[in-house]
Short mmCIF file of C-alpha atoms and ligand atoms in Angstrom, two decimals:
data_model
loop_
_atom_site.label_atom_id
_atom_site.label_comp_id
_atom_site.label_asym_id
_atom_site.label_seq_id
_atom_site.Cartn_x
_atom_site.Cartn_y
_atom_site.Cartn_z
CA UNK A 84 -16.43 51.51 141.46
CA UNK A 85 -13.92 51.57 138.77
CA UNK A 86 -11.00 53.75 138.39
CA UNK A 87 -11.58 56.79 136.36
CA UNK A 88 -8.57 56.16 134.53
CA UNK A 89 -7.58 52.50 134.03
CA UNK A 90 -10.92 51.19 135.08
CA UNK A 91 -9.61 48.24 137.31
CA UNK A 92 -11.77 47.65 140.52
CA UNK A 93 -11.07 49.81 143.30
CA UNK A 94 -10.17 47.65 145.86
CA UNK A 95 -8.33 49.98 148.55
CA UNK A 96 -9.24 53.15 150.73
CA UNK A 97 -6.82 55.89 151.14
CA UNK A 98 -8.62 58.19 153.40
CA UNK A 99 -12.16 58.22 154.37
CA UNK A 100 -13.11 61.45 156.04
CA UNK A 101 -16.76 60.31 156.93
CA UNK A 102 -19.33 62.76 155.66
CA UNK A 103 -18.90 66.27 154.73
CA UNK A 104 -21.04 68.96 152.86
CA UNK A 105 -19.57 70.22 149.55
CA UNK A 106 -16.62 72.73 150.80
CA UNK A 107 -17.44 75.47 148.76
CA UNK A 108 -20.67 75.07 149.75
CA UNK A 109 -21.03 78.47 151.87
CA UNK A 110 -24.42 79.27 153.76
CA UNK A 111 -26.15 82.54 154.27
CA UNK A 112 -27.95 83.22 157.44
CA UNK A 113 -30.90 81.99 156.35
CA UNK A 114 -30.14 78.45 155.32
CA UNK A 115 -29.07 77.82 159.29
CA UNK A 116 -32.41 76.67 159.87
CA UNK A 117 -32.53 74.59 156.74
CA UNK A 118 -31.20 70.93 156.50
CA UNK A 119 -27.61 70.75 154.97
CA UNK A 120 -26.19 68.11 152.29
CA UNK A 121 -23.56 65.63 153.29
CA UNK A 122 -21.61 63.75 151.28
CA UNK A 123 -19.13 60.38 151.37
CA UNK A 124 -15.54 61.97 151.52
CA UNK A 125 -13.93 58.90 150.91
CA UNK A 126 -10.61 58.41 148.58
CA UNK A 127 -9.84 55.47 147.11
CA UNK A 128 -6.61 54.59 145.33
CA UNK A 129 -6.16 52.10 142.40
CA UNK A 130 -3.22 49.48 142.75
CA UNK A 131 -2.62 49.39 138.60
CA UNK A 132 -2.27 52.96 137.72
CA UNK A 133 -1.99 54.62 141.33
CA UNK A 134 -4.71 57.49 140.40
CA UNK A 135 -5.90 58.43 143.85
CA UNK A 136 -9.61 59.46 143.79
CA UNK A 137 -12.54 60.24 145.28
CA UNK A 138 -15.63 57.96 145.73
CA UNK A 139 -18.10 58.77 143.08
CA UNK A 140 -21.37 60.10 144.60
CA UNK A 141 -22.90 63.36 142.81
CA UNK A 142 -22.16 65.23 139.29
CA UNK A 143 -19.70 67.90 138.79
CA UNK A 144 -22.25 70.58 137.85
CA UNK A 145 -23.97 70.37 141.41
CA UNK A 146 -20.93 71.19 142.97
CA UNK A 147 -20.08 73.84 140.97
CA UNK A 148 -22.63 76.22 141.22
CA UNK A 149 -23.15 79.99 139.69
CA UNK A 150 -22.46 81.33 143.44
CA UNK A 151 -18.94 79.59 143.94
CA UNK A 152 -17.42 81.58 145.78
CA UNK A 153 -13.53 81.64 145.17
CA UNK A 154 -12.07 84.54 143.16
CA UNK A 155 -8.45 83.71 142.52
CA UNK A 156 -7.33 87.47 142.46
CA UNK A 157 -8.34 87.40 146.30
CA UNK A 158 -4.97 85.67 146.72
CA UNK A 159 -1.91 88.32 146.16
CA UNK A 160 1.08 85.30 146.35
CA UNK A 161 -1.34 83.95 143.45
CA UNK A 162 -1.68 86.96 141.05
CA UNK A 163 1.84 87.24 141.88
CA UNK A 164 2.62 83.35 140.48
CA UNK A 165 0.41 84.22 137.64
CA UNK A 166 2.36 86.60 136.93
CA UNK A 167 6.00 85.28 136.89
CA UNK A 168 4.10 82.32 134.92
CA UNK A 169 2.87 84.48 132.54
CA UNK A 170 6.50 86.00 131.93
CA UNK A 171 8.25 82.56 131.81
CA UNK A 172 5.58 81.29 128.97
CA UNK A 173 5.60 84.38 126.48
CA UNK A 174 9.40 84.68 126.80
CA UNK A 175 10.11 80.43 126.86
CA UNK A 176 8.01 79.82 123.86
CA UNK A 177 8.05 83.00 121.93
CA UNK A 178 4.68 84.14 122.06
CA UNK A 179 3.28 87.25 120.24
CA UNK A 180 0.47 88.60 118.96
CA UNK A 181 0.39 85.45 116.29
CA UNK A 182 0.12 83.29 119.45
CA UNK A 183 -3.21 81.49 120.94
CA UNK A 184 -2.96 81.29 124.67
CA UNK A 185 -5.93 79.26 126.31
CA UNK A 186 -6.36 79.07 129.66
CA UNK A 187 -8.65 76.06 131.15
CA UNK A 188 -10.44 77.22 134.31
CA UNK A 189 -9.53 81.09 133.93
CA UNK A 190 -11.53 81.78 136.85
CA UNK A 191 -11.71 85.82 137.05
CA UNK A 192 -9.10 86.06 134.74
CA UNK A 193 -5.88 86.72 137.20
CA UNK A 194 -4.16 84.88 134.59
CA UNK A 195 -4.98 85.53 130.88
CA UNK A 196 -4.85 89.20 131.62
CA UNK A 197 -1.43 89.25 131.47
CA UNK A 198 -1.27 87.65 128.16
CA UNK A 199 -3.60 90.24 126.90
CA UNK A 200 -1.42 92.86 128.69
CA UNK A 201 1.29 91.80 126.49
CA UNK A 202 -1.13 91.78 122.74
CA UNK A 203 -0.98 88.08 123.27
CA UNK A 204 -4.78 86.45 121.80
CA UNK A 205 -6.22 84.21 124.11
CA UNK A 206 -9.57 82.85 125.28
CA UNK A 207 -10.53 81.13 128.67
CA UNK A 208 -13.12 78.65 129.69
CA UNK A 209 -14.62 79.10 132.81
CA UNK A 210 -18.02 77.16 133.80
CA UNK A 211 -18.74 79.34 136.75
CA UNK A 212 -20.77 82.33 135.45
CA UNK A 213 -19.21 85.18 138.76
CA UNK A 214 -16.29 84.46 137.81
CA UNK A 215 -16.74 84.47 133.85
CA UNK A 216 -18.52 87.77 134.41
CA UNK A 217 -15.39 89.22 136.09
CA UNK A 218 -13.03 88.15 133.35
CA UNK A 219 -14.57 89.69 131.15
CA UNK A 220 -14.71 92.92 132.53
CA UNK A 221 -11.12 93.12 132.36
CA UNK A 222 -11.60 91.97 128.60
CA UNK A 223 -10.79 88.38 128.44
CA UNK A 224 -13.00 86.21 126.03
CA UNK A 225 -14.58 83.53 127.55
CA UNK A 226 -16.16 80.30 126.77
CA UNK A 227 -18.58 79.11 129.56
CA UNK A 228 -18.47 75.05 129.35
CA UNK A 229 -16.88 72.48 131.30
CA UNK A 230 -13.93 71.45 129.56
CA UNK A 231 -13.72 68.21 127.86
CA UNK A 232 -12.84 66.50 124.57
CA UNK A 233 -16.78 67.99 122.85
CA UNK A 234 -15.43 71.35 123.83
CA UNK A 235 -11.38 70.48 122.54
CA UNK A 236 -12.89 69.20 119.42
CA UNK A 237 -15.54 71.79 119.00
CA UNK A 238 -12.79 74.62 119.57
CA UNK A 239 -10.37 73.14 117.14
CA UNK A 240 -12.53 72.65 114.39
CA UNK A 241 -13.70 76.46 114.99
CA UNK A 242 -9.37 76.98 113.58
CA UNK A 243 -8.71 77.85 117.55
CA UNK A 244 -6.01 75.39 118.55
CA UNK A 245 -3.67 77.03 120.83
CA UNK A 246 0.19 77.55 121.06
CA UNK A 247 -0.57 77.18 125.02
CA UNK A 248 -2.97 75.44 127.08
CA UNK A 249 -2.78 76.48 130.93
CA UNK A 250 -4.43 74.47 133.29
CA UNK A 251 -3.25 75.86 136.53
CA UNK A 252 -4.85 74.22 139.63
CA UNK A 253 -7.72 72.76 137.36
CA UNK A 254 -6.49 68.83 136.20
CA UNK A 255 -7.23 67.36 140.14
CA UNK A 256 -10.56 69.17 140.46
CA UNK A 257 -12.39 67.39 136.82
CA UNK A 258 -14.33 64.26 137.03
CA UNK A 259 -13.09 62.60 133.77
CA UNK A 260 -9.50 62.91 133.64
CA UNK A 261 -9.46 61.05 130.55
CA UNK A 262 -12.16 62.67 128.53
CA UNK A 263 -10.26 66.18 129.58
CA UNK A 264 -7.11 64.80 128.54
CA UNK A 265 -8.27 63.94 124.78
CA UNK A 266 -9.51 67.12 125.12
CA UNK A 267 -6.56 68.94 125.38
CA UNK A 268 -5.00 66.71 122.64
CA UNK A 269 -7.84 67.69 120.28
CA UNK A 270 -7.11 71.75 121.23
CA UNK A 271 -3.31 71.94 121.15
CA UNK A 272 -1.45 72.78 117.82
CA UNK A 273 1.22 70.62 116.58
CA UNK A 274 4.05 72.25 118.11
CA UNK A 275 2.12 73.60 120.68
CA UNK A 276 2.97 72.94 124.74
CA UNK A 277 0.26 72.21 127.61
CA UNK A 278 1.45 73.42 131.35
CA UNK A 279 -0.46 71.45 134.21
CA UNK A 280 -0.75 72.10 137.79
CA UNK A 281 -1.60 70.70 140.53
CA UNK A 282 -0.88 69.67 143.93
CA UNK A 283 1.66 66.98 144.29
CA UNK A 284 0.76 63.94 146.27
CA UNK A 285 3.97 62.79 146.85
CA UNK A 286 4.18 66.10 149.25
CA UNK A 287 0.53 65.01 150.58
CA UNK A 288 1.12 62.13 151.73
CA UNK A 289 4.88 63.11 153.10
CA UNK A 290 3.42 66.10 154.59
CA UNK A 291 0.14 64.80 156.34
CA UNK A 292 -1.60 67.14 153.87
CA UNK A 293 -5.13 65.43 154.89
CA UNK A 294 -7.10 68.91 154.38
CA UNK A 295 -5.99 68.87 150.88
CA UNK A 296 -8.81 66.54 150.49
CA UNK A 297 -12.47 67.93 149.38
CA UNK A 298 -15.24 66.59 147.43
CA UNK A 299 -14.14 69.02 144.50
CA UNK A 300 -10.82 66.86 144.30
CA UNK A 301 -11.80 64.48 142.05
CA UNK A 302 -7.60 63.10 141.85
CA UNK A 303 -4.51 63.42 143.72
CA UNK A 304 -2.13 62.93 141.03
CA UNK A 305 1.59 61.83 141.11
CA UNK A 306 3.88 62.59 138.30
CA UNK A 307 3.74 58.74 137.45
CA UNK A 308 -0.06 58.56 136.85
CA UNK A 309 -0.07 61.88 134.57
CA UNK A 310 2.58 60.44 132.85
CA UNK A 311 0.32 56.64 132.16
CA UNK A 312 -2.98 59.71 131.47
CA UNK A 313 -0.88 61.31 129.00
CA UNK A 314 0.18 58.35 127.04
CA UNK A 315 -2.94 57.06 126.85
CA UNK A 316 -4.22 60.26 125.25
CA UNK A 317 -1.07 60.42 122.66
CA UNK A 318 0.40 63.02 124.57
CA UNK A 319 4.16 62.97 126.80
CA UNK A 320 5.15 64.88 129.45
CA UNK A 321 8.78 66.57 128.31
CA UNK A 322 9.57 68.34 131.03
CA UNK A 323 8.39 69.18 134.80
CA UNK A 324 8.95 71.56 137.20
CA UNK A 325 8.42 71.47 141.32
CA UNK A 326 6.34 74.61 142.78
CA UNK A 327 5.80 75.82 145.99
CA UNK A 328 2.26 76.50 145.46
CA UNK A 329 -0.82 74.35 147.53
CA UNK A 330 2.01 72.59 149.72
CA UNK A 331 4.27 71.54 146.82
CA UNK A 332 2.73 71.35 143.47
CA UNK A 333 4.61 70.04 140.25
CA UNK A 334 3.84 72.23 136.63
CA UNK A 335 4.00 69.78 134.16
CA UNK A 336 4.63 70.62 130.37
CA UNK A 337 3.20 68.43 127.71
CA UNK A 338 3.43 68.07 123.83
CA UNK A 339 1.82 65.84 121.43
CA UNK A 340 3.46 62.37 121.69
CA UNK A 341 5.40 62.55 118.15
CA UNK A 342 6.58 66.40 118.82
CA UNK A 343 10.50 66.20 118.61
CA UNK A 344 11.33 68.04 122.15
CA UNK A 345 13.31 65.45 123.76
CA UNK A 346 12.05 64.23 127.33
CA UNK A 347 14.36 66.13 130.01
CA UNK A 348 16.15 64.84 132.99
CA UNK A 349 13.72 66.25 135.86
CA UNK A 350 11.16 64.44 134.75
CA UNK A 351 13.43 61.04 135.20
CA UNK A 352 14.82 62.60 138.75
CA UNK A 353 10.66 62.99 139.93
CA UNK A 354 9.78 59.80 138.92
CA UNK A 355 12.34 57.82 140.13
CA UNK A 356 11.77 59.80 143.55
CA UNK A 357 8.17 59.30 143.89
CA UNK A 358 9.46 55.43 142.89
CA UNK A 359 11.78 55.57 145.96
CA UNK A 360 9.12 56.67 148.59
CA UNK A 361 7.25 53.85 147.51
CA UNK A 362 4.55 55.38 145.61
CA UNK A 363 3.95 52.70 143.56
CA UNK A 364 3.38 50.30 146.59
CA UNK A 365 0.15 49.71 148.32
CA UNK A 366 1.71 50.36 151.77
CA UNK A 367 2.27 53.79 151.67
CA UNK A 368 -1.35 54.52 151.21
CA UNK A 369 -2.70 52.74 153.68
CA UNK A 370 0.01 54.77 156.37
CA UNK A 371 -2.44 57.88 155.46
CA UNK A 372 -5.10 57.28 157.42
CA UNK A 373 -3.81 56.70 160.89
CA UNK A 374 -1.58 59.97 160.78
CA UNK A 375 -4.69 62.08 159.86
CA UNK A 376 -6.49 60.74 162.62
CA UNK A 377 -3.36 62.15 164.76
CA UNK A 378 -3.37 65.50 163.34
CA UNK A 379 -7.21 65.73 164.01
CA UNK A 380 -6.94 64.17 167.41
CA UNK A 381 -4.40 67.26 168.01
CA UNK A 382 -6.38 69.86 167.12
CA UNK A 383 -9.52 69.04 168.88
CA UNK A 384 -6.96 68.80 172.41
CA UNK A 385 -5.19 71.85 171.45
CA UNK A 386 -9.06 73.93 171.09
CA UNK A 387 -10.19 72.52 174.39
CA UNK A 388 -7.30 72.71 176.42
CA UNK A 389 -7.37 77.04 175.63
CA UNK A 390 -10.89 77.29 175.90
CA UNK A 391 -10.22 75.59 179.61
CA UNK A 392 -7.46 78.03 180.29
CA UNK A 393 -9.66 80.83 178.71
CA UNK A 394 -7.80 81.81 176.35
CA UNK A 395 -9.26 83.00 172.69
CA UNK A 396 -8.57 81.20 169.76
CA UNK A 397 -9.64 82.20 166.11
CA UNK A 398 -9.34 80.84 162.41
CA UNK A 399 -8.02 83.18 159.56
CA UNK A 400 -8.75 81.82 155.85
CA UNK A 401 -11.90 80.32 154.68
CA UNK A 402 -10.61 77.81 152.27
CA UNK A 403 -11.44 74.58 151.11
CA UNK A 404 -9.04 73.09 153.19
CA UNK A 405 -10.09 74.69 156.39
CA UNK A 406 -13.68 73.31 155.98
CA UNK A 407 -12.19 69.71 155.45
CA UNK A 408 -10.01 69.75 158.81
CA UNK A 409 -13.34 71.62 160.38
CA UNK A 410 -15.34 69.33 159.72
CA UNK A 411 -13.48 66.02 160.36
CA UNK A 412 -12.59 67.51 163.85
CA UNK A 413 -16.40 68.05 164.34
CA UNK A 414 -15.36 71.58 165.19
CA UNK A 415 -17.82 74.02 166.22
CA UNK A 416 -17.92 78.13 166.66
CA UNK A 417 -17.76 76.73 170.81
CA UNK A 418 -14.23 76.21 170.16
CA UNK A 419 -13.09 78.53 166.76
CA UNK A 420 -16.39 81.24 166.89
CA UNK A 421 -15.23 82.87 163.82
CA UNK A 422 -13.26 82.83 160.85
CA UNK A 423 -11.25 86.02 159.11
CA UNK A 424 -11.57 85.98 155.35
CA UNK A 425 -10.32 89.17 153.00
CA UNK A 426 -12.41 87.78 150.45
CA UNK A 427 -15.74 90.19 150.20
CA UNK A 428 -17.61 87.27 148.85
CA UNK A 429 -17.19 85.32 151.83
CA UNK A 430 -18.09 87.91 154.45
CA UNK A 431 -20.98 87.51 156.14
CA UNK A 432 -21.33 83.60 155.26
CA UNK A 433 -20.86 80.91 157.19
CA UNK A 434 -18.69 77.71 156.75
CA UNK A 435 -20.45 74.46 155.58
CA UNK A 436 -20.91 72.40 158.24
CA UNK A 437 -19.17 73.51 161.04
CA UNK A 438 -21.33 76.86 160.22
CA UNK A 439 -18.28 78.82 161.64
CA UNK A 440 -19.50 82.84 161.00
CA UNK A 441 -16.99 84.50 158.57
CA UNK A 442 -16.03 88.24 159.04
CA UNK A 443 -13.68 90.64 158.26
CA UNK A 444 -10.22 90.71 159.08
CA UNK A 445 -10.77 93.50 161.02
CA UNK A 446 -12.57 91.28 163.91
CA UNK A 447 -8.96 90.65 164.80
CA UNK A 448 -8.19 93.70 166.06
CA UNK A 449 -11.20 94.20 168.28
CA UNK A 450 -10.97 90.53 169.73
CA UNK A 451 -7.14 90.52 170.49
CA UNK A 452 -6.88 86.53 170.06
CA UNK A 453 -4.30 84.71 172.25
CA UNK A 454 -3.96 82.53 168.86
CA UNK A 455 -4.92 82.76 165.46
CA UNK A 456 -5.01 79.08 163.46
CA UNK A 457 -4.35 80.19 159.84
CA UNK A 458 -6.34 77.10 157.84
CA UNK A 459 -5.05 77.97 154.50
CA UNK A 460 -1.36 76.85 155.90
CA UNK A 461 0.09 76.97 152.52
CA UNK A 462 -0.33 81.41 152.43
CA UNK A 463 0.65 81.06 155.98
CA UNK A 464 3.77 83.20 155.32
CA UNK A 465 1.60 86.04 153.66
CA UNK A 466 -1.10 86.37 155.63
CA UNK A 467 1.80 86.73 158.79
CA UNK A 468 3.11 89.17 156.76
CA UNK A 469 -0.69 90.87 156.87
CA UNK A 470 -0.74 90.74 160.47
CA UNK A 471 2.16 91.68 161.64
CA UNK A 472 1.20 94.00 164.16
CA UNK A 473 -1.39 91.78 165.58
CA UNK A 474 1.26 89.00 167.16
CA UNK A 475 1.99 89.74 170.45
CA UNK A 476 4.02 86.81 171.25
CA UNK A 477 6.42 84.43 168.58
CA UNK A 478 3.44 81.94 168.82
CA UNK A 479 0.30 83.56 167.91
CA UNK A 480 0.24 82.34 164.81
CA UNK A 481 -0.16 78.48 163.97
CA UNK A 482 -1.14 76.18 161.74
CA UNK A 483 -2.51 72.55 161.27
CA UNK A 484 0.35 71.65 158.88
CA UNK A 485 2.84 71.80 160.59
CA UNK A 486 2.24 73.16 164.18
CA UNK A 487 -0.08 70.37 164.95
CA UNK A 488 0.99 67.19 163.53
CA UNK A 489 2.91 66.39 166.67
ZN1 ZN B 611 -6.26 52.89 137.62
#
């Protein structure tokens, strides 16, 4: 395999997490009896431009199906970021009711609904129908295609280049990085500004993030790599900002390459930082694997060693990330025999692979858990805050990242 970006032989493995079924892949109680899909979860990394990436193996579309099941406005700390994002942009670059917002992945809208709020045009693309439906009950235009440079061009020749383009939590989850990055060129006005997020891997690989790694994360992107992707698409990245979001995320802001915003110093200060750690060096990649392995190795002693002692342990959160950790660890509803999720969707399923049932917060009351292993670690704070009156001693709750990597 090439890399997506540069196309130079992949030569080196970052992480190779064995097989795993897609980890939004949710199951009913019916398909228990059926056979499941696995996939490679294998991540390679390329030594010329340093894009981090997963194996190629299946298309995008049969991943993301109508029935995906994450709603973003499930997430309060989220609607709240959407929010305070929302409030930064409009006031930041002026934006009225002359503006063109365009959001890229709007999901059920938790974003673009506070442009509209404030008589602020905009339009989102969202490929997943559920959540396209639910957007636009709140009254957000939507365009259902997978974003590329077709749908960039198509858009702009329609007259609907925007002022913004938000991609929040969308640029490490799409196959062709490049192809979406000519797309945003072809859909952003000349003065116009692009905002990126997405989860930093400079904090992944610091942090022993491993569970940040699922099929649907196509790249694990470092400031210096979006930079090269930029460049290559006549775009520059003038300024960048470090979030708290997913573990440590950076927001990058973008504008055509010949736009006269001068470069600022942050974006100098991150790159020379992810420079320092080594980022650019094939040894710090090839570290990943063998603290992984630890935190797994931890998690599978620390779920035996209560079951011995009969005590009750539980999982809160049915994320992505949970199913990733879930599955490496080979864990089983023996060890974790549920998961709480607020997310109505996701009642009554069952986690891919290690077919963990998923129920309503509620269950935690009745079952009075000696420990409750919250997998989405990064709303660990919030979802503490939730259960409160549920912790009976300072250590009920824990988490893989940190708690475990010991
Ligand atoms: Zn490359």
């Amino acid at each position: 395999m090439n890399c997506r970006h540069c196309k130079t032989q992949l030569r080196h493995t970052f992480m190779d997490l064995g097989f795993a079924p897609p980890s939004n892949a949710y199951l009913n109680h019916d398909d228990l009896n059926r056979p499941e899909l696995y996939y490679p979860l294998r991540i390679r990394v390329c030594d010329k431009c340093w894009l981090v990436q997963t194996e190629d193996f299946t298309s995008a579309e049969e991943l993301f199906t109508a029935d995906y099941a994450y709603f973003s406005s499930t997430s309060k700390s989220w609607i709240k970021h959407a929010e305070r994002y929302s409030k930064k942009m409009i006031s930041e670059f002026g934006l009225d009711h002359k503006s063109f917002v365009i959001e890229i992945a709007s999901n059920d809208g938790y974003l673009l609904k506070n442009f509209l709020a404030a008589q602020i045009p905009c339009l989102g693309i969202e490929p997943a129908d559920g959540a396209a439906d639910a957007a636009e009950k709140l009254g957000v235009p939507v365009l259902r295609e997978f974003f590329g440079e077709k749908a960039g061009k198509k858009l702009a020749n329609e007259g609907k280049k925007a002022d913004l383009i938000a991609g929040n939590n969308v640029y490490a989850h799409v196959p062709d990085i490049n192809d979406f990055t000519k797309g945003l060129k072809a859909l952003l006005k000349s003065d116009g500004t692009i905002t990126l997020e997405f989860p930093h891997l400079l904090r992944l690989i610091e942090e022993a993030q491993f569970d940040t790694i699922y099929h649907e994360h196509f790249s694990y992107l470092s400031l210096y790599t979006v930079h090269r992707i930029f460049s290559a698409a006549g775009l520059r990245i003038w300024d960048v900002e470090e979030l708290n979001t997913h573990g440590g995320s950076l927001r990058v802001y973008g504008c055509h390459d010949d736009d006269p915003r001068r470069t600022k110093q942050p974006v100098d200060k991150i790159l020379q930082e992810e420079r320092n750690y080594g980022l650019q060096e094939l040894r710090v990649y090839l570290k990943f694997q063998p603290l992984a392995d630890k935190m797994k190795d931890s998690l599978v002693s620390f779920l035996i060693e209560q079951k011995r002692n009969g005590k009750i342990v539980v999982a809160y959160g049915a994320a992505a990330k949970g199913n990733t950790i879930l599955n490496y660890a080979g864990v089983k509803p023996d060890l974790l025999p549920f998961v709480c999720d607020a997310s109505k969707e996701k009642q009554g399923k069952f986690m891919p692979g290690s077919h963990l049932p998923i129920v309503s917060p509620e269950r935690l009351w009745e079952t009075n858990p000696d420990y409750v292993l919250i997998l989405p670690w990064n709303i660990a704070s919030e979802v503490k805050e939730q259960l409160r009156d549920l912790a009976q001693k300072e250590d009920t709750f824990l988490t893989t990242v940190p708690d475990l990597l010991t």
